[in-house]
Short mmCIF file of C-alpha atoms (C1' of nucleotides) in Angstrom, two decimals:
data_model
loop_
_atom_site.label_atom_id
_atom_site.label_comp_id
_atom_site.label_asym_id
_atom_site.label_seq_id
_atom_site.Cartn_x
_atom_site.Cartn_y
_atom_site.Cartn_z
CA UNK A 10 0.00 0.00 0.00
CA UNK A 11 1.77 2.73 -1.06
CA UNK A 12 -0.77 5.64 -0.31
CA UNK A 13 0.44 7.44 2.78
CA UNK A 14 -1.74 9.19 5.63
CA UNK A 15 0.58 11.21 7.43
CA UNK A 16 -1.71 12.66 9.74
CA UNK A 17 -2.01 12.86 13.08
CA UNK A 18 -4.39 14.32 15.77
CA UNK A 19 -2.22 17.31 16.98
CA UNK A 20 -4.18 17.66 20.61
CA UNK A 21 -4.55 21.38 21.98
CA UNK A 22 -0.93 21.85 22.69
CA UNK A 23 0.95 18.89 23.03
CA UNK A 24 4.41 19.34 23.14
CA UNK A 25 4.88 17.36 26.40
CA UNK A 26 7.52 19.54 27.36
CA UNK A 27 7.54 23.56 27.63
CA UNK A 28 3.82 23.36 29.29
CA UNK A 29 3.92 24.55 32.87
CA UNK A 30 2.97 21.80 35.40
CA UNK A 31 0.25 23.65 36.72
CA UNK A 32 -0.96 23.66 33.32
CA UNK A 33 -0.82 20.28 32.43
CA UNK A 34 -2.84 19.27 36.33
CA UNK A 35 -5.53 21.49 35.46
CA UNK A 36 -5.74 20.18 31.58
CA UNK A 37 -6.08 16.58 33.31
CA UNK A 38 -8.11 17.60 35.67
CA UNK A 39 -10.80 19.48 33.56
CA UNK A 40 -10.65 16.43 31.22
CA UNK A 41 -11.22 13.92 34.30
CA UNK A 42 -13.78 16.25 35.30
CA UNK A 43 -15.62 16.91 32.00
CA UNK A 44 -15.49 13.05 31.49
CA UNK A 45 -17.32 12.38 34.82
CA UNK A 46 -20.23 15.42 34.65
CA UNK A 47 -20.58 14.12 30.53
CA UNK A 48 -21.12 10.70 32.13
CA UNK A 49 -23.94 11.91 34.73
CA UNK A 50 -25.52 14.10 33.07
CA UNK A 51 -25.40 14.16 28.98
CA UNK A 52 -22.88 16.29 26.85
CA UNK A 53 -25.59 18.84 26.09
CA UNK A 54 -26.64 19.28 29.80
CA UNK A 55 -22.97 20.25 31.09
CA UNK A 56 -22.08 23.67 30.15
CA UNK A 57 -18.80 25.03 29.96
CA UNK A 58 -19.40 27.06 33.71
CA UNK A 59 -20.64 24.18 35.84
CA UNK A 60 -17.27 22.10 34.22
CA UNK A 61 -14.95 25.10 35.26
CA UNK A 62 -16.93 24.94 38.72
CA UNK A 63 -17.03 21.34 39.46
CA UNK A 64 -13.37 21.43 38.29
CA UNK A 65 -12.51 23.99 41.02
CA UNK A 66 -10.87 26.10 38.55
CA UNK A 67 -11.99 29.86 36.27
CA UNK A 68 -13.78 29.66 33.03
CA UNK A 69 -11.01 31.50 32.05
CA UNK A 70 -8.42 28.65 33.29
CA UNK A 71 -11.05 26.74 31.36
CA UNK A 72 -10.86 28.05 28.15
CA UNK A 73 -7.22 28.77 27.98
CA UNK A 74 -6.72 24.91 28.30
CA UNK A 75 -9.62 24.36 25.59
CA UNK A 76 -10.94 27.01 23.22
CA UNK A 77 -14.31 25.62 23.48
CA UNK A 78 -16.54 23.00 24.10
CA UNK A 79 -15.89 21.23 20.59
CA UNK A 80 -12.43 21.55 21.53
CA UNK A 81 -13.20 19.95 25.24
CA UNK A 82 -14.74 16.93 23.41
CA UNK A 83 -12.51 16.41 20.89
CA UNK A 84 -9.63 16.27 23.57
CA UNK A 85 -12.21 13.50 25.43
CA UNK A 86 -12.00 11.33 22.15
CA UNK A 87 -8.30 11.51 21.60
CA UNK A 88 -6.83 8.24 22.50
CA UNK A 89 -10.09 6.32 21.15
CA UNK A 90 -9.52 8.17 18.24
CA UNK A 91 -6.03 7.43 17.91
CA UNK A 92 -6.98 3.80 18.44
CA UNK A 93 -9.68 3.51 15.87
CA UNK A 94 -7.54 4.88 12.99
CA UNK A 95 -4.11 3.03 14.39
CA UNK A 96 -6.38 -0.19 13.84
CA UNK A 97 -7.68 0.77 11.04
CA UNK A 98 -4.70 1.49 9.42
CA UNK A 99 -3.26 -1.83 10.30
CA UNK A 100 -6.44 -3.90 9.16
CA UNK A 101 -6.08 -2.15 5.89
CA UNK A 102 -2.61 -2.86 5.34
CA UNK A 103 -3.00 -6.71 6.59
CA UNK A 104 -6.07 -6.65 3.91
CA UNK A 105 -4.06 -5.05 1.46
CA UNK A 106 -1.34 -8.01 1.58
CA UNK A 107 -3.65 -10.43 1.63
CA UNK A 108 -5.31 -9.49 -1.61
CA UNK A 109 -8.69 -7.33 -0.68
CA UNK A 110 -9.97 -5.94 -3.15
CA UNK A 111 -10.26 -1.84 -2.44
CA UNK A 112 -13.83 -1.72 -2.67
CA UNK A 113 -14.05 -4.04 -0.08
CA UNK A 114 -11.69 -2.38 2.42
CA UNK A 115 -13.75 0.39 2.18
CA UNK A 116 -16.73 -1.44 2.92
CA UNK A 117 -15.01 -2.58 5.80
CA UNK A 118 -14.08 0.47 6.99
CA UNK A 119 -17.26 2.17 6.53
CA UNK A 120 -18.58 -0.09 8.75
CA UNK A 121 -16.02 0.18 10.98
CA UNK A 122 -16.36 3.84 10.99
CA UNK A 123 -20.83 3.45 11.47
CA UNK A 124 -19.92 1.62 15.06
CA UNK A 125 -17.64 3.89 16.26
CA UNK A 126 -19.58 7.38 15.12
CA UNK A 127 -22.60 5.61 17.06
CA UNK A 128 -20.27 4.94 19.98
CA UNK A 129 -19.61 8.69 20.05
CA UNK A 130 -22.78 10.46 19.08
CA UNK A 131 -22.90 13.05 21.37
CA UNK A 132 -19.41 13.88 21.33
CA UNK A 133 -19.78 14.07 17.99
CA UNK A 134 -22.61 16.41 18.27
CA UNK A 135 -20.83 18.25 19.97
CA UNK A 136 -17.64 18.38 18.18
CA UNK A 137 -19.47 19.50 14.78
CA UNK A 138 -21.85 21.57 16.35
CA UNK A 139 -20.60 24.41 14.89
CA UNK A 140 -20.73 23.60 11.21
CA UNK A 141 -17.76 23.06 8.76
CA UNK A 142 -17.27 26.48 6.90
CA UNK A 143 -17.53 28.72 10.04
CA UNK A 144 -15.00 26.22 12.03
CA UNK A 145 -11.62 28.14 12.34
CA UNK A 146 -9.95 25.77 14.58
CA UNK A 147 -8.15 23.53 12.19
CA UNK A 148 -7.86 20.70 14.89
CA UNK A 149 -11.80 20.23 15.23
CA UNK A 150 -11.68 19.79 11.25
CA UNK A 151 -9.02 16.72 11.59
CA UNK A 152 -11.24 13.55 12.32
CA UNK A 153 -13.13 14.75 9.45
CA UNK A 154 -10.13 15.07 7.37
CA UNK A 155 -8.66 11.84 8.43
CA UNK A 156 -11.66 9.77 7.35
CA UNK A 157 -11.94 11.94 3.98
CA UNK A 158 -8.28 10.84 2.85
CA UNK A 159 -9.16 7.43 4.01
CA UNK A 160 -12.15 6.83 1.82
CA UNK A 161 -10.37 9.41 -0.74
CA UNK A 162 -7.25 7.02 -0.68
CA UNK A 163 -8.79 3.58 -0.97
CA UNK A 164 -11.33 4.95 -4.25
CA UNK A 165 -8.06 6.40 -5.83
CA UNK A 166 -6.75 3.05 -5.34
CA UNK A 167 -9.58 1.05 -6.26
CA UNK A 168 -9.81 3.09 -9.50
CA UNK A 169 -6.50 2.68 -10.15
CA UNK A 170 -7.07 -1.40 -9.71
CA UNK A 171 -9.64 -0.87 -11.91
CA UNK A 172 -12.39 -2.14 -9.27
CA UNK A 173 -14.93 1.37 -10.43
CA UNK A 174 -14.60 3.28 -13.54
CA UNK A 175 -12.06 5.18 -14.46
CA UNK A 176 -13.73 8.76 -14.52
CA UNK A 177 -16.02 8.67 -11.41
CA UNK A 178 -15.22 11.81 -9.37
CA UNK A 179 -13.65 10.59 -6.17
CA UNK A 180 -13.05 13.60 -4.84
CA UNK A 181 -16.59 14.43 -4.66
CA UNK A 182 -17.71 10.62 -4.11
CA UNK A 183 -15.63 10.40 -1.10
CA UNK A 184 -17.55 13.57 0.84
CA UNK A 185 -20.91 12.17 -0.62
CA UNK A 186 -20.61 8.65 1.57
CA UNK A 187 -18.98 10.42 4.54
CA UNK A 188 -22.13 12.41 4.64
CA UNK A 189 -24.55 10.09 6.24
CA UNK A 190 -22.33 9.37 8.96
CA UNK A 191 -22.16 13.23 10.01
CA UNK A 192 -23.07 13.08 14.08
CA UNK A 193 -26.45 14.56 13.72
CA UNK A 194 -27.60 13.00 10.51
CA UNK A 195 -26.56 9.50 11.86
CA UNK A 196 -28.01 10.56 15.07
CA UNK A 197 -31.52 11.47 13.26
CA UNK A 198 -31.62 8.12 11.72
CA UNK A 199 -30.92 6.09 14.75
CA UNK A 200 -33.28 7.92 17.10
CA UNK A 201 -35.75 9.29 14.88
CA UNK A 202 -35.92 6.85 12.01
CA UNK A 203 -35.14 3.95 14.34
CA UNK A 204 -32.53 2.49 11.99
CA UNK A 205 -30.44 -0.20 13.28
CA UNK A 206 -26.22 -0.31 12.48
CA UNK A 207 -25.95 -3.25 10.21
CA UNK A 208 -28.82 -1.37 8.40
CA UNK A 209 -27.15 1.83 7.90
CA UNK A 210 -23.98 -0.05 7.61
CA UNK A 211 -25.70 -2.25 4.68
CA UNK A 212 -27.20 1.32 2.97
CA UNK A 213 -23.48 2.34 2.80
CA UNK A 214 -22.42 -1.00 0.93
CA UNK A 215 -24.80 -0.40 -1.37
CA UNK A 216 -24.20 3.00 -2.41
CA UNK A 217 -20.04 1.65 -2.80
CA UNK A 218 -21.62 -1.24 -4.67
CA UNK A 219 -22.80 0.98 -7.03
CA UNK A 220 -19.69 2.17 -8.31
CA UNK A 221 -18.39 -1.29 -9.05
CA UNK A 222 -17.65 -1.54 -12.59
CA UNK A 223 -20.55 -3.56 -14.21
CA UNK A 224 -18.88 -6.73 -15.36
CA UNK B 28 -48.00 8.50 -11.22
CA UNK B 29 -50.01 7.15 -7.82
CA UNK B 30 -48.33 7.99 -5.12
CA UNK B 31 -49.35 11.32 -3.15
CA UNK B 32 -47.38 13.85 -1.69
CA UNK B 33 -50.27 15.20 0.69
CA UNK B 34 -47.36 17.79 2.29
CA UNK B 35 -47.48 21.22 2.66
CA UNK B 36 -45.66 23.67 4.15
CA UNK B 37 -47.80 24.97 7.11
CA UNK B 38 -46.42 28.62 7.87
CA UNK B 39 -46.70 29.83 11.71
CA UNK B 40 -49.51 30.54 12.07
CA UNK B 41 -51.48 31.21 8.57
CA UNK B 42 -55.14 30.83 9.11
CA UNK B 43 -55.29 33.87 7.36
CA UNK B 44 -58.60 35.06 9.38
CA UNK B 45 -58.80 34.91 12.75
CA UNK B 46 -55.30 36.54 13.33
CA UNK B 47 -55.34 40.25 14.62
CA UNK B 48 -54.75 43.02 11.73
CA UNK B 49 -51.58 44.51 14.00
CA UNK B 50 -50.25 40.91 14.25
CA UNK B 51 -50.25 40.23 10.63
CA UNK B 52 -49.08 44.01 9.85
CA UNK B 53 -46.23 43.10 12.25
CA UNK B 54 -45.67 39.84 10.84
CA UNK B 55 -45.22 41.39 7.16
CA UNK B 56 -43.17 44.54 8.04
CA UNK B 57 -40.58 41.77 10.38
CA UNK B 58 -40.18 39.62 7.56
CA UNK B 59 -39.30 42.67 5.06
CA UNK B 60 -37.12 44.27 7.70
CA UNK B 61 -35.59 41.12 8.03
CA UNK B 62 -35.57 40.42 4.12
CA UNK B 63 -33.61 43.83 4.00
CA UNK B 64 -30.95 43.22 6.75
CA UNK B 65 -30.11 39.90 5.84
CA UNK B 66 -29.64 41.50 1.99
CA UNK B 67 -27.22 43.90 3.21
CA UNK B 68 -25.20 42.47 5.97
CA UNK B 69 -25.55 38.44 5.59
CA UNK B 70 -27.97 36.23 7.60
CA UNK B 71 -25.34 35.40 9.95
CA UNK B 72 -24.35 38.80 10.89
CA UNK B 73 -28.03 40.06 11.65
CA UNK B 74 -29.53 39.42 15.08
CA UNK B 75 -32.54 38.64 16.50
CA UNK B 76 -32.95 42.30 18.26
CA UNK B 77 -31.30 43.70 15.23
CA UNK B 78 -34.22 42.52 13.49
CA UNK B 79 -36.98 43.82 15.99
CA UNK B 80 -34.96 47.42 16.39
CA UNK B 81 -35.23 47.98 13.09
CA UNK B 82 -38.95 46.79 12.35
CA UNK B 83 -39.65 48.91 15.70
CA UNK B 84 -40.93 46.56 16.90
CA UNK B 85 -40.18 44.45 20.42
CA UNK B 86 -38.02 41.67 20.95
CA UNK B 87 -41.37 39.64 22.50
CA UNK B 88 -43.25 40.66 18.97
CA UNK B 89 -40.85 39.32 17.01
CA UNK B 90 -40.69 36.13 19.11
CA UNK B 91 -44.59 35.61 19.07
CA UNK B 92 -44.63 35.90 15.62
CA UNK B 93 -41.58 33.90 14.73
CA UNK B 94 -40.55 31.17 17.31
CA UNK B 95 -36.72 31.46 16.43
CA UNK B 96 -34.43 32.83 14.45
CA UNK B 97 -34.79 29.53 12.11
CA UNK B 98 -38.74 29.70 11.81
CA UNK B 99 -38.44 33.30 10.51
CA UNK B 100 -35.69 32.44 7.72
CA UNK B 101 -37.75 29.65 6.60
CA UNK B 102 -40.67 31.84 6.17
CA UNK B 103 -38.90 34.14 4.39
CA UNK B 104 -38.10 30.63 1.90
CA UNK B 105 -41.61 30.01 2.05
CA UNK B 106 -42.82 30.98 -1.58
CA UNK B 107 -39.75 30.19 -2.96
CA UNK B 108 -40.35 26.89 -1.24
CA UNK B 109 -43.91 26.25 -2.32
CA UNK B 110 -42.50 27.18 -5.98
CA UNK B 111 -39.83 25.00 -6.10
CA UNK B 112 -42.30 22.13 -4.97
CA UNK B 113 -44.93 22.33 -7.57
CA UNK B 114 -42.52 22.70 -9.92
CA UNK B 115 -41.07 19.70 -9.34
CA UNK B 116 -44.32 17.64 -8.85
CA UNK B 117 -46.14 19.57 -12.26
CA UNK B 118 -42.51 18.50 -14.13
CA UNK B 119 -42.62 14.83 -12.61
CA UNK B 120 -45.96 14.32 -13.78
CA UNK B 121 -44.91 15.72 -17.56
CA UNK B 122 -41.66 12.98 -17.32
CA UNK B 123 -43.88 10.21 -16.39
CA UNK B 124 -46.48 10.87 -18.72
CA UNK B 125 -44.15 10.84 -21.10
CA UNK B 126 -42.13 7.51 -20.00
CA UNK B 127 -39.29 9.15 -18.88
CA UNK B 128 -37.65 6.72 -15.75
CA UNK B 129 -37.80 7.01 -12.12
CA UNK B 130 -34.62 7.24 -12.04
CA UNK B 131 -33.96 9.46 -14.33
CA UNK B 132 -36.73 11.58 -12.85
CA UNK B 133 -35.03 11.17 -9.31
CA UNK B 134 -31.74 12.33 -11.01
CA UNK B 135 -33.80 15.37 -12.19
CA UNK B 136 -34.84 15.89 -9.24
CA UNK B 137 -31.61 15.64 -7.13
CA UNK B 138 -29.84 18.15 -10.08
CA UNK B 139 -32.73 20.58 -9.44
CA UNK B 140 -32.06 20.74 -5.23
CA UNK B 141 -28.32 20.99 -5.88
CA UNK B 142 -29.26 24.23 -7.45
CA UNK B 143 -32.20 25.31 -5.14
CA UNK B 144 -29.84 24.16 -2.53
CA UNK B 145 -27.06 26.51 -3.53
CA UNK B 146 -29.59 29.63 -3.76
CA UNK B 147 -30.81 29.67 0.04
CA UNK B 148 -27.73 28.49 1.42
CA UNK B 149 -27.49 30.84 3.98
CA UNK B 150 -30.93 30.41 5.00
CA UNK B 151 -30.82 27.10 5.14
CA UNK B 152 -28.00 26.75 6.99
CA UNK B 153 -29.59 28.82 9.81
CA UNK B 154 -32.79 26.69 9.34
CA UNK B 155 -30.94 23.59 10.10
CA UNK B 156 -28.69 24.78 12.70
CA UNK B 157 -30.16 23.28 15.81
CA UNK B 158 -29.39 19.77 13.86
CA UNK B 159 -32.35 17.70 12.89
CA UNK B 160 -33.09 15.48 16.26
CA UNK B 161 -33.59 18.71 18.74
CA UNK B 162 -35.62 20.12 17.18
CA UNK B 163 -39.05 20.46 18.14
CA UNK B 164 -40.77 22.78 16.21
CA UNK B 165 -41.95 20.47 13.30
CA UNK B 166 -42.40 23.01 10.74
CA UNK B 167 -39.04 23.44 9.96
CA UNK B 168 -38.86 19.73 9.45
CA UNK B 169 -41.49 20.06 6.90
CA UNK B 170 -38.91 20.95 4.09
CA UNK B 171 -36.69 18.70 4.86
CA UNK B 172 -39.52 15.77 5.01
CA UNK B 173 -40.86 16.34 1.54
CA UNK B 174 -37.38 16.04 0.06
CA UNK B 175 -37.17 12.85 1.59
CA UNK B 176 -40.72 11.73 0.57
CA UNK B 177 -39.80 12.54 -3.02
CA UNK B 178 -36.97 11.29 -3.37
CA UNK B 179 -38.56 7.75 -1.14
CA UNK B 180 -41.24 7.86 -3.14
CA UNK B 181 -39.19 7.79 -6.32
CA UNK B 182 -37.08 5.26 -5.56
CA UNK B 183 -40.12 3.22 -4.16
CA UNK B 184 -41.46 3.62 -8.21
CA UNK B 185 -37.90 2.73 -9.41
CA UNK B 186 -37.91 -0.75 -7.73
CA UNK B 187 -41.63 -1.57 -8.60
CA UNK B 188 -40.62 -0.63 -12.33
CA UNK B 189 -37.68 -2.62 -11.81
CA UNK B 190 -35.34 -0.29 -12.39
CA UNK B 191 -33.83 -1.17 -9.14
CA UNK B 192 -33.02 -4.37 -7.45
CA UNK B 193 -36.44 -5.49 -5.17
CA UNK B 194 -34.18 -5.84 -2.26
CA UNK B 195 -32.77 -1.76 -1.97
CA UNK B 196 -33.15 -0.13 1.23
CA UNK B 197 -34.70 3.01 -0.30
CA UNK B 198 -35.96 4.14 3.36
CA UNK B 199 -32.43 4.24 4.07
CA UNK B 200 -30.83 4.84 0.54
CA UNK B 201 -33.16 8.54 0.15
CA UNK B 202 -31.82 9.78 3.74
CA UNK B 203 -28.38 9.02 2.10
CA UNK B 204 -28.97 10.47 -1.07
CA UNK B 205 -30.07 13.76 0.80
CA UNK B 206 -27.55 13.96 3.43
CA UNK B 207 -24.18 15.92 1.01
CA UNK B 208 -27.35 18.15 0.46
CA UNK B 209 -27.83 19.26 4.36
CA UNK B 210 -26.77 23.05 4.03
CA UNK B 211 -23.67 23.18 6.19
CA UNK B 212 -21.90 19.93 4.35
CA UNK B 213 -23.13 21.30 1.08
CA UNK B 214 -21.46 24.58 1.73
CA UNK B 215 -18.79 23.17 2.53
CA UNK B 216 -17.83 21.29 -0.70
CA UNK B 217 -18.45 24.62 -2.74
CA UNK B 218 -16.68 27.12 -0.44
CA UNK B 219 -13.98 25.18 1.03
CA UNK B 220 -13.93 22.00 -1.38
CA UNK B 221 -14.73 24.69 -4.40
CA UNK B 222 -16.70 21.96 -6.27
CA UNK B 223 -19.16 23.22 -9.19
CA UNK B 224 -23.23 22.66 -8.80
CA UNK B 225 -22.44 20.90 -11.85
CA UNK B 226 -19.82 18.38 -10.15
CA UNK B 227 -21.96 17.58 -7.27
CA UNK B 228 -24.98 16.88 -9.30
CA UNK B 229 -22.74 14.66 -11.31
CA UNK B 230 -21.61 12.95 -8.43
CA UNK B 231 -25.45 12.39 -6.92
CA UNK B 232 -26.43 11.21 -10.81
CA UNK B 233 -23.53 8.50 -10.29
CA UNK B 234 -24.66 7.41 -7.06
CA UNK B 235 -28.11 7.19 -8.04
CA UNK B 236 -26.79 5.18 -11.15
CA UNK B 237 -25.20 2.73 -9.13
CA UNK B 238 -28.06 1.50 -7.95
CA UNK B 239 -29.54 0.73 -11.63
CA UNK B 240 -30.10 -3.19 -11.72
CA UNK B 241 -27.12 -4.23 -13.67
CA UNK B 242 -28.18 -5.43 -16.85
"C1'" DA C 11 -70.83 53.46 21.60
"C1'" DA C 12 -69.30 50.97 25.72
"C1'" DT C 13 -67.72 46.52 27.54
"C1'" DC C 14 -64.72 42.87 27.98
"C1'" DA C 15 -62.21 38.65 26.98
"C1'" DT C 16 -58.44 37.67 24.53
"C1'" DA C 17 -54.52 38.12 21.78
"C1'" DA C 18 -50.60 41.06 20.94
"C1'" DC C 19 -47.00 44.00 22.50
"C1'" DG C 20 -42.56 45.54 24.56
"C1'" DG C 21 -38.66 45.33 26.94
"C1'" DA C 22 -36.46 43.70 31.11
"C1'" DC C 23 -34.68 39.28 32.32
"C1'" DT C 24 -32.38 34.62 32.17
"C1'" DC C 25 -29.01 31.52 30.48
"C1'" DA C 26 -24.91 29.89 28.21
"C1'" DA C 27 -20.86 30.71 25.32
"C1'" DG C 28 -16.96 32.93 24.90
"C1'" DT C 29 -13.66 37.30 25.85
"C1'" DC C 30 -10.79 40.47 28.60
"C1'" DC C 31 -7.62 41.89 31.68
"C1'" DG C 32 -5.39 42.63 36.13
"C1'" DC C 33 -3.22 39.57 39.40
"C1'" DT C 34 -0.31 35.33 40.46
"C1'" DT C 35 3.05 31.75 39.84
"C1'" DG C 36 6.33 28.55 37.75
"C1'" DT C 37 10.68 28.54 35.26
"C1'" DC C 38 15.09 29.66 33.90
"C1'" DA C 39 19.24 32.28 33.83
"C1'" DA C 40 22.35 34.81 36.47
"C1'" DT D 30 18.89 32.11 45.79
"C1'" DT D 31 16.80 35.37 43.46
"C1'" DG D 32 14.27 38.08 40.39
"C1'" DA D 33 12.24 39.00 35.89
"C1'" DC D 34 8.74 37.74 32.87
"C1'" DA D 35 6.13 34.73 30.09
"C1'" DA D 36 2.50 31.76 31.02
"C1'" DG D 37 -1.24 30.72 33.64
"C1'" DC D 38 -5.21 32.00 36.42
"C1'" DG D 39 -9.88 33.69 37.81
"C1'" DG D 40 -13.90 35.87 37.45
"C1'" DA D 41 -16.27 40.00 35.82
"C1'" DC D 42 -17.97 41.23 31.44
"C1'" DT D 43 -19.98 41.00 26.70
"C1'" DT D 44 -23.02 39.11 23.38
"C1'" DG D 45 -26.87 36.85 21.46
"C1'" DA D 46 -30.75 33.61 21.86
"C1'" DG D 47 -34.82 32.98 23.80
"C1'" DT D 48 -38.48 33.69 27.98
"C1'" DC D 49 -41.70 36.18 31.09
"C1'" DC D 50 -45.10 39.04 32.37
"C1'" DG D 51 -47.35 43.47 33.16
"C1'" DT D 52 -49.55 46.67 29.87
"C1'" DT D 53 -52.19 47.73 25.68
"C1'" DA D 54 -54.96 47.21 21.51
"C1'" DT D 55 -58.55 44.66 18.84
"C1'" DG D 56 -62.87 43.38 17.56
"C1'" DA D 57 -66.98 40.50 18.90
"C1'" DT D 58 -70.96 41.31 21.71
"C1'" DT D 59 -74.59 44.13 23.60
#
DNA sequence: AATCATAACGGACTCAAGTCCGCTTGTCAA
DNA sequence: TTGACAAGCGGACTTGAGTCCGTTATGATT
């Protein structure tokens, strides 16, 4: 597999070193805190003052460790985040050697990707709350991005392997089936609509089907 | 062509009658004043009180007549709305009368919301804001629910003609169709992604393609 | 025309996100 | 050890959405 994806979730400010300690107990201990309030009460029912409160600390303490609450809850999903696309990565390229076809990687991952957005729906919320266009904070925008080279990568590859036609528009393709899995549109069809994972996950196979060159 | 869309878009309160003269004066002059600010300064920019100052009018007026900021920008979509909806249903009838597909019909239909779409982004944008599962107020899911019942309903025709394998999800398959056109992604991939109306509808036409039974 | 129930009105108020800025403290170099 | 200063801290403040409720206007009834 010779694509690379050289990114990596670059957390608030992470150099390790050069952070004052102070600054590193309270970043813990608003995470620790956020993480058990989220847990009581619901994402949406915690706001940013009862954190900073139950934390012991200023909102301004607060929001110098996170620039908002996106940024909070992206910070909450780093290391299962890391995880997910660590694994991924390595499922692909053990799939890759032993002869997967592209398509089906995707599949794979797609449906890999269905479980864990449903695993983190709130977050999520959360996290995209704010929309993609007004969203300065490059950071928030890196999950996204991540899974849109991912899906980008593996249709550039499967066109290459001649598994779709050679002129579909996988730039465009690859935001089209990342869509559906946007927090609140996946959260709309699992709460409202009632639909189950393998059904949404099975929806999203189809739509990749599609582009399967017709033998 | 059978199947009935029975929606319509109920506005807030539109008995006509039986609303005061001074509340349906105010109701008119807040949705020109609004009209007028969101011309010159961008939907985003305008506020709520920004609104009612310059109608004259109180910040409780404006709230009784509109119940947020997202029920008065879809009201001031409504004809446009209405418009765009008979179009489409007078057209579909001419397409079927004259044998044209459901799926080309659906493909039609999907390249005439990628422009509508694109004209009332900003609207829409505020309009879907709160995300779909909050919200309460039902009206503003009316839009949103008669793309979706088209689009169903088309696909629904597709597989009885055959057009489509019998065993489609097209429950799930029309919220997936619709979801790159939810205003925030959709502004995304022209503003950020720069993508053409005419590159996304191509890109809905191929999924919508790849779900033609191959022959 | 006067009465009155009811709907409409206005603006002060609440609530939450996010900013500002004067004070404090950890770090590093002398 | 000390002292300077960048970084961190806290909480008052700003901003905008949306609510509440005492006052006022409308129009049906008599």
């Amino acid at each position: 597999m010779s694509r690379s994806i050289p990114l990596e979730i670059i957390d608030d400010q992470e150099d390790g070193r050069s952070q004052r300690r102070d600054a590193i107990a309270n970043r813990k201990l608003i995470l620790r805190t956020a993480e058990k309030l989220f847990a009581e009460r619901g994402v949406h029912e915690v706001n940013m003052a009862d954190i900073a409160q139950a934390a012991g600390v200023g909102k301004g303490t607060l929001y110098r460790r996170f620039t908002n609450k996106a940024a909070l809850c992206l910070a909450l999903m780093d290391a299962q985040m890391r995880e997910f696309q660590n694994t991924m990565l390595e499922r692909m390229r053990t799939m890759s050697a032993n002869g997967v076809s592209r398509l089906e990687q995707l599949m794979h991952f797609l449906d890999a990707l269905v479980h864990f957005t449903d695993a983190h729906v709130p977050l999520l919320c959360e996290i995209q709350r704010e929309g993609m266009v007004t969203q300065d904070e490059t950071s928030l925008q890196l999950p996204h991005f991540w899974q849109y080279m991912t899906v980008n990568g593996l249709l550039r590859a499967a066109r290459e392997a001649g598994e779709i036609a050679p002129d579909l528009d996988v730039d465009y393709l690859a935001d089209a089936l990342l869509a559906p899995l946007k927090a609140d549109i996946f959260r709309y069809q699992r709460e409202v609509r009632g639909f189950s994972l393998e059904r949404i996950s099975q929806g999203l196979q189809t739509l990749v089907s599609g582009l399967r060159v017709c033998v």
